[in-house]
């Protein structure tokens, strides 16, 4: 559905900050290289603690971080071959979470039925992914596609983010191209205009026209000189629960979200950049160039964003009833999508306890979308 792009003020109350996730999607646990053979890492996916380990065959497994015997945290144990040992009594669990050994149990007796919940896991694009929902649905969807991955025409920069904020705040930051003012000193973009806005099931796509000027624009190949002002189209696509954004063949970013809790979010991003250098030269300077782009350029933008997101979260916690004014219809469309996705999951699970299609107990939710009523062009 094509939505109106006009900026108009809407009063909203950020009930979305209480919204949970739809777990029936693939979520990133972390970069593959972080999960080393023989080690156990604790990772939390929306308040579901997991013990993640790589066995001697190189396969990664994710178990609920609670032993079915006494409930202690399995990540405090150790890896024994292809199995995980509980730190308390030494109970042994395979990668599927099945108890396959108890050191003091009589060898002539059948082991008790003890099972730690296991989660489907994949490795793709240098990332370990987990499916925290109904495991029978794991094969019905996939992690987002990253066509630039492995393409030598693009310089790939992996970027990690950690925010003390609800995932919806982080998502709104990525959809909001109107905050170039924050990055003004870093020679970011300016004069943004929302050109097109589309919303469909689980998807929001917005196209903005933005202007660039300065050394950053020259480095990116957007302008020939630092004094030249140029305009480009930024396309931002949110397909629940992850992001993709592109800048007209100059750069693109795939932004994968890991919601940890109502006040914590992690991000694993693959940023791709086209550098106007011969391939032989680019191959020589690739490693230092990646570090430069990540630490000197991108990280500075990210740190400014993190400061604003965490400030927003703190004030929300101080007053959950405060009402806000939003003018960007892309943000409202995004909020509707996140809420609807969660509500659908809750309804399918027969555990829904509220209706976000209208006011509930005086709480104002996201206004309905305004369709684009402008005449179509032939």
Short mmCIF file of N, CA and C in Angstrom, two decimals, residues 190-294:
data_model
loop_
_atom_site.label_atom_id
_atom_site.label_comp_id
_atom_site.label_asym_id
_atom_site.label_seq_id
_atom_site.Cartn_x
_atom_site.Cartn_y
_atom_site.Cartn_z
N UNK A 190 21.99 16.31 4.52
CA UNK A 190 21.13 17.43 4.91
C UNK A 190 20.01 17.59 3.88
N UNK A 191 19.03 18.42 4.20
CA UNK A 191 17.86 18.69 3.35
C UNK A 191 17.15 17.40 2.91
N UNK A 192 16.77 16.52 3.84
CA UNK A 192 16.08 15.29 3.45
C UNK A 192 14.63 15.56 3.05
N UNK A 193 14.15 14.81 2.07
CA UNK A 193 12.76 14.88 1.63
C UNK A 193 12.25 13.45 1.46
N UNK A 194 11.12 13.14 2.10
CA UNK A 194 10.51 11.82 1.94
C UNK A 194 9.75 11.80 0.61
N UNK A 195 10.20 10.97 -0.31
CA UNK A 195 9.63 10.93 -1.65
C UNK A 195 8.57 9.86 -1.82
N UNK A 196 8.78 8.72 -1.21
CA UNK A 196 7.87 7.59 -1.42
C UNK A 196 7.82 6.74 -0.17
N UNK A 197 6.64 6.22 0.15
CA UNK A 197 6.46 5.38 1.34
C UNK A 197 5.50 4.25 1.01
N UNK A 198 5.95 3.03 1.21
CA UNK A 198 5.14 1.85 0.94
C UNK A 198 5.07 0.98 2.20
N UNK A 199 3.89 0.40 2.44
CA UNK A 199 3.73 -0.52 3.56
C UNK A 199 2.90 -1.72 3.12
N UNK A 200 3.39 -2.90 3.45
CA UNK A 200 2.64 -4.13 3.21
C UNK A 200 2.89 -5.06 4.38
N UNK A 201 2.48 -6.29 4.27
CA UNK A 201 2.57 -7.22 5.38
C UNK A 201 4.02 -7.40 5.83
N UNK A 202 4.34 -6.91 7.02
CA UNK A 202 5.67 -7.07 7.58
C UNK A 202 6.75 -6.26 6.91
N UNK A 203 6.36 -5.30 6.06
CA UNK A 203 7.35 -4.55 5.27
C UNK A 203 7.01 -3.06 5.25
N UNK A 204 8.05 -2.25 5.45
CA UNK A 204 7.95 -0.80 5.26
C UNK A 204 9.13 -0.38 4.41
N UNK A 205 8.86 0.40 3.36
CA UNK A 205 9.95 0.89 2.52
C UNK A 205 9.77 2.39 2.30
N UNK A 206 10.84 3.14 2.54
CA UNK A 206 10.80 4.59 2.38
C UNK A 206 11.97 5.03 1.51
N UNK A 207 11.70 5.95 0.60
CA UNK A 207 12.73 6.55 -0.24
C UNK A 207 12.85 8.03 0.11
N UNK A 208 14.06 8.45 0.42
CA UNK A 208 14.33 9.85 0.75
C UNK A 208 15.32 10.43 -0.27
N UNK A 209 15.14 11.70 -0.60
CA UNK A 209 16.18 12.42 -1.33
C UNK A 209 16.95 13.25 -0.31
N UNK A 210 18.27 13.12 -0.33
CA UNK A 210 19.11 13.85 0.62
C UNK A 210 20.25 14.53 -0.13
N UNK A 211 20.82 15.53 0.49
CA UNK A 211 21.94 16.26 -0.10
C UNK A 211 23.21 16.01 0.68
N UNK A 212 24.34 16.09 -0.03
CA UNK A 212 25.65 15.85 0.57
C UNK A 212 26.61 16.95 0.14
N UNK A 213 27.57 17.21 1.02
CA UNK A 213 28.65 18.14 0.70
C UNK A 213 29.80 17.89 1.66
N UNK A 214 31.04 18.06 1.19
CA UNK A 214 32.19 17.95 2.08
C UNK A 214 33.10 16.80 1.72
N UNK A 215 34.11 16.60 2.56
CA UNK A 215 35.10 15.55 2.33
C UNK A 215 34.47 14.16 2.36
N UNK A 216 33.44 13.97 3.20
CA UNK A 216 32.78 12.67 3.27
C UNK A 216 32.15 12.34 1.93
N UNK A 217 31.47 13.31 1.32
CA UNK A 217 30.84 13.09 0.02
C UNK A 217 31.89 12.78 -1.04
N UNK A 218 33.02 13.44 -0.97
CA UNK A 218 34.10 13.18 -1.92
C UNK A 218 34.66 11.78 -1.72
N UNK A 219 34.87 11.38 -0.46
CA UNK A 219 35.41 10.05 -0.17
C UNK A 219 34.47 8.95 -0.68
N UNK A 220 33.17 9.17 -0.51
CA UNK A 220 32.20 8.17 -0.95
C UNK A 220 32.01 8.15 -2.46
N UNK A 221 32.57 9.13 -3.15
CA UNK A 221 32.40 9.18 -4.59
C UNK A 221 31.10 9.82 -5.02
N UNK A 222 30.43 10.48 -4.08
CA UNK A 222 29.17 11.14 -4.41
C UNK A 222 29.42 12.45 -5.14
N UNK A 223 30.52 13.13 -4.77
CA UNK A 223 30.86 14.41 -5.38
C UNK A 223 32.31 14.38 -5.84
N UNK A 224 32.61 15.18 -6.86
CA UNK A 224 33.98 15.26 -7.37
C UNK A 224 34.87 16.11 -6.47
N UNK A 225 34.26 17.13 -5.85
CA UNK A 225 35.01 18.01 -4.95
C UNK A 225 34.25 18.15 -3.64
N UNK A 226 34.96 18.59 -2.60
CA UNK A 226 34.34 18.75 -1.29
C UNK A 226 33.35 19.90 -1.26
N UNK A 227 33.45 20.84 -2.19
CA UNK A 227 32.56 22.00 -2.20
C UNK A 227 31.28 21.76 -2.99
N UNK A 228 31.24 20.67 -3.71
CA UNK A 228 30.08 20.38 -4.56
C UNK A 228 28.92 19.84 -3.73
N UNK A 229 27.72 20.36 -3.97
CA UNK A 229 26.50 19.85 -3.33
C UNK A 229 25.80 18.92 -4.31
N UNK A 230 25.57 17.70 -3.87
CA UNK A 230 24.91 16.71 -4.72
C UNK A 230 23.74 16.09 -3.97
N UNK A 231 22.81 15.54 -4.73
CA UNK A 231 21.64 14.88 -4.14
C UNK A 231 21.62 13.42 -4.56
N UNK A 232 21.18 12.57 -3.65
CA UNK A 232 21.07 11.14 -3.91
C UNK A 232 19.80 10.61 -3.24
N UNK A 233 19.40 9.41 -3.66
CA UNK A 233 18.24 8.75 -3.07
C UNK A 233 18.71 7.69 -2.08
N UNK A 234 18.23 7.78 -0.86
CA UNK A 234 18.45 6.74 0.14
C UNK A 234 17.17 5.91 0.24
N UNK A 235 17.29 4.62 0.01
CA UNK A 235 16.15 3.70 0.15
C UNK A 235 16.34 2.90 1.43
N UNK A 236 15.32 2.94 2.28
CA UNK A 236 15.35 2.22 3.54
C UNK A 236 14.23 1.19 3.53
N UNK A 237 14.58 -0.07 3.74
CA UNK A 237 13.58 -1.14 3.73
C UNK A 237 13.64 -1.92 5.03
N UNK A 238 12.54 -1.97 5.74
CA UNK A 238 12.42 -2.77 6.96
C UNK A 238 11.52 -3.95 6.66
N UNK A 239 12.12 -5.13 6.60
CA UNK A 239 11.34 -6.36 6.49
C UNK A 239 11.52 -7.08 7.82
N UNK A 240 10.45 -7.12 8.58
CA UNK A 240 10.52 -7.60 9.95
C UNK A 240 11.33 -8.91 10.04
N UNK A 241 12.33 -8.92 10.97
CA UNK A 241 12.71 -7.91 11.96
C UNK A 241 14.03 -7.18 11.62
N UNK A 242 14.42 -7.17 10.33
CA UNK A 242 15.74 -6.63 9.99
C UNK A 242 15.64 -5.52 8.93
N UNK A 243 16.78 -4.87 8.67
CA UNK A 243 16.84 -3.69 7.82
C UNK A 243 17.76 -3.87 6.62
N UNK A 244 17.44 -3.12 5.58
CA UNK A 244 18.37 -2.95 4.46
C UNK A 244 18.24 -1.50 3.99
N UNK A 245 19.36 -0.86 3.75
CA UNK A 245 19.35 0.51 3.25
C UNK A 245 20.42 0.65 2.18
N UNK A 246 20.13 1.45 1.16
CA UNK A 246 21.10 1.63 0.08
C UNK A 246 21.15 3.09 -0.34
N UNK A 247 22.31 3.48 -0.83
CA UNK A 247 22.53 4.83 -1.35
C UNK A 247 22.99 4.72 -2.79
N UNK A 248 22.06 4.62 -3.70
CA UNK A 248 22.26 4.68 -5.15
C UNK A 248 23.58 4.10 -5.66
N UNK A 249 23.83 2.84 -5.38
CA UNK A 249 25.01 2.18 -5.90
C UNK A 249 26.31 2.58 -5.26
N UNK A 250 26.27 3.45 -4.25
CA UNK A 250 27.48 3.90 -3.57
C UNK A 250 27.74 3.05 -2.34
N UNK A 251 26.69 2.78 -1.58
CA UNK A 251 26.83 1.99 -0.36
C UNK A 251 25.52 1.29 -0.06
N UNK A 252 25.61 0.28 0.78
CA UNK A 252 24.42 -0.41 1.27
C UNK A 252 24.75 -1.00 2.63
N UNK A 253 23.72 -1.20 3.42
CA UNK A 253 23.93 -1.78 4.74
C UNK A 253 22.79 -2.74 5.06
N UNK A 254 23.17 -3.92 5.53
CA UNK A 254 22.22 -4.91 6.01
C UNK A 254 22.35 -4.91 7.53
N UNK A 255 21.27 -4.55 8.19
CA UNK A 255 21.29 -4.32 9.63
C UNK A 255 20.44 -5.38 10.32
N UNK A 256 21.09 -6.30 11.03
CA UNK A 256 20.41 -7.40 11.68
C UNK A 256 20.28 -7.12 13.18
N UNK A 257 19.06 -7.23 13.69
CA UNK A 257 18.77 -6.89 15.07
C UNK A 257 18.71 -8.12 15.97
N UNK A 258 19.27 -7.97 17.17
CA UNK A 258 19.13 -8.96 18.23
C UNK A 258 18.47 -8.27 19.42
N UNK A 259 17.14 -8.37 19.56
CA UNK A 259 16.49 -7.82 20.75
C UNK A 259 16.84 -8.68 21.97
N UNK A 260 17.44 -8.07 22.97
CA UNK A 260 17.89 -8.80 24.16
C UNK A 260 16.84 -8.73 25.26
N UNK A 261 16.34 -7.54 25.51
CA UNK A 261 15.35 -7.31 26.56
C UNK A 261 14.60 -6.03 26.22
N UNK A 262 13.61 -5.64 27.02
CA UNK A 262 12.91 -4.38 26.75
C UNK A 262 13.80 -3.14 26.81
N UNK A 263 15.00 -3.28 27.35
CA UNK A 263 15.89 -2.11 27.45
C UNK A 263 17.28 -2.40 26.89
N UNK A 264 17.40 -3.40 26.05
CA UNK A 264 18.72 -3.72 25.49
C UNK A 264 18.56 -4.34 24.10
N UNK A 265 19.37 -3.86 23.17
CA UNK A 265 19.36 -4.35 21.79
C UNK A 265 20.79 -4.43 21.28
N UNK A 266 21.06 -5.45 20.49
CA UNK A 266 22.35 -5.55 19.80
C UNK A 266 22.10 -5.56 18.29
N UNK A 267 23.10 -5.10 17.56
CA UNK A 267 23.01 -5.08 16.10
C UNK A 267 24.27 -5.66 15.49
N UNK A 268 24.08 -6.38 14.40
CA UNK A 268 25.19 -6.91 13.62
C UNK A 268 24.95 -6.47 12.18
N UNK A 269 25.79 -5.56 11.72
CA UNK A 269 25.57 -4.95 10.41
C UNK A 269 26.69 -5.31 9.45
N UNK A 270 26.31 -5.49 8.20
CA UNK A 270 27.26 -5.65 7.10
C UNK A 270 27.12 -4.42 6.22
N UNK A 271 28.14 -3.57 6.27
CA UNK A 271 28.15 -2.32 5.52
C UNK A 271 29.02 -2.52 4.28
N UNK A 272 28.45 -2.22 3.12
CA UNK A 272 29.16 -2.40 1.85
C UNK A 272 29.39 -1.05 1.19
N UNK A 273 30.59 -0.88 0.69
CA UNK A 273 30.99 0.41 0.13
C UNK A 273 31.75 0.18 -1.17
N UNK A 274 31.43 0.97 -2.17
CA UNK A 274 32.17 0.92 -3.43
C UNK A 274 33.25 2.00 -3.41
N UNK A 275 34.50 1.55 -3.48
CA UNK A 275 35.63 2.46 -3.46
C UNK A 275 36.20 2.60 -4.87
N UNK A 276 36.41 3.82 -5.30
CA UNK A 276 36.91 4.05 -6.66
C UNK A 276 38.43 3.91 -6.70
N UNK A 277 38.87 2.67 -6.57
CA UNK A 277 40.29 2.34 -6.64
C UNK A 277 40.46 1.08 -7.47
N UNK A 278 41.60 0.89 -8.12
CA UNK A 278 41.86 -0.38 -8.82
C UNK A 278 41.81 -1.54 -7.83
N UNK A 279 41.33 -2.69 -8.30
CA UNK A 279 41.17 -3.84 -7.40
C UNK A 279 42.50 -4.28 -6.79
N UNK A 280 43.59 -4.18 -7.57
CA UNK A 280 44.88 -4.62 -7.03
C UNK A 280 45.30 -3.73 -5.87
N UNK A 281 45.01 -2.43 -5.99
CA UNK A 281 45.36 -1.50 -4.91
C UNK A 281 44.44 -1.70 -3.71
N UNK A 282 43.17 -1.91 -4.00
CA UNK A 282 42.21 -2.12 -2.91
C UNK A 282 42.55 -3.35 -2.10
N UNK A 283 43.03 -4.41 -2.78
CA UNK A 283 43.38 -5.64 -2.07
C UNK A 283 44.56 -5.42 -1.13
N UNK A 284 45.45 -4.49 -1.48
CA UNK A 284 46.62 -4.22 -0.64
C UNK A 284 46.26 -3.43 0.62
N UNK A 285 45.29 -2.56 0.51
CA UNK A 285 44.96 -1.68 1.64
C UNK A 285 43.62 -2.04 2.28
N UNK A 286 43.09 -3.21 1.93
CA UNK A 286 41.74 -3.57 2.37
C UNK A 286 41.60 -3.57 3.89
N UNK A 287 42.52 -4.26 4.61
CA UNK A 287 42.38 -4.38 6.06
C UNK A 287 42.44 -3.03 6.76
N UNK A 288 43.47 -2.20 6.48
CA UNK A 288 43.49 -0.89 7.15
C UNK A 288 42.33 0.00 6.73
N UNK A 289 41.85 -0.16 5.49
CA UNK A 289 40.73 0.66 5.03
C UNK A 289 39.45 0.27 5.77
N UNK A 290 39.25 -1.03 5.98
CA UNK A 290 38.08 -1.50 6.73
C UNK A 290 38.11 -0.94 8.15
N UNK A 291 39.27 -0.99 8.79
CA UNK A 291 39.39 -0.45 10.15
C UNK A 291 39.13 1.05 10.17
N UNK A 292 39.63 1.75 9.16
CA UNK A 292 39.43 3.20 9.09
C UNK A 292 37.94 3.54 8.96
N UNK A 293 37.26 2.88 8.03
CA UNK A 293 35.84 3.16 7.81
C UNK A 293 35.03 2.83 9.06
N UNK A 294 35.35 1.69 9.69
CA UNK A 294 34.59 1.27 10.86
C UNK A 294 34.81 2.20 12.05
#
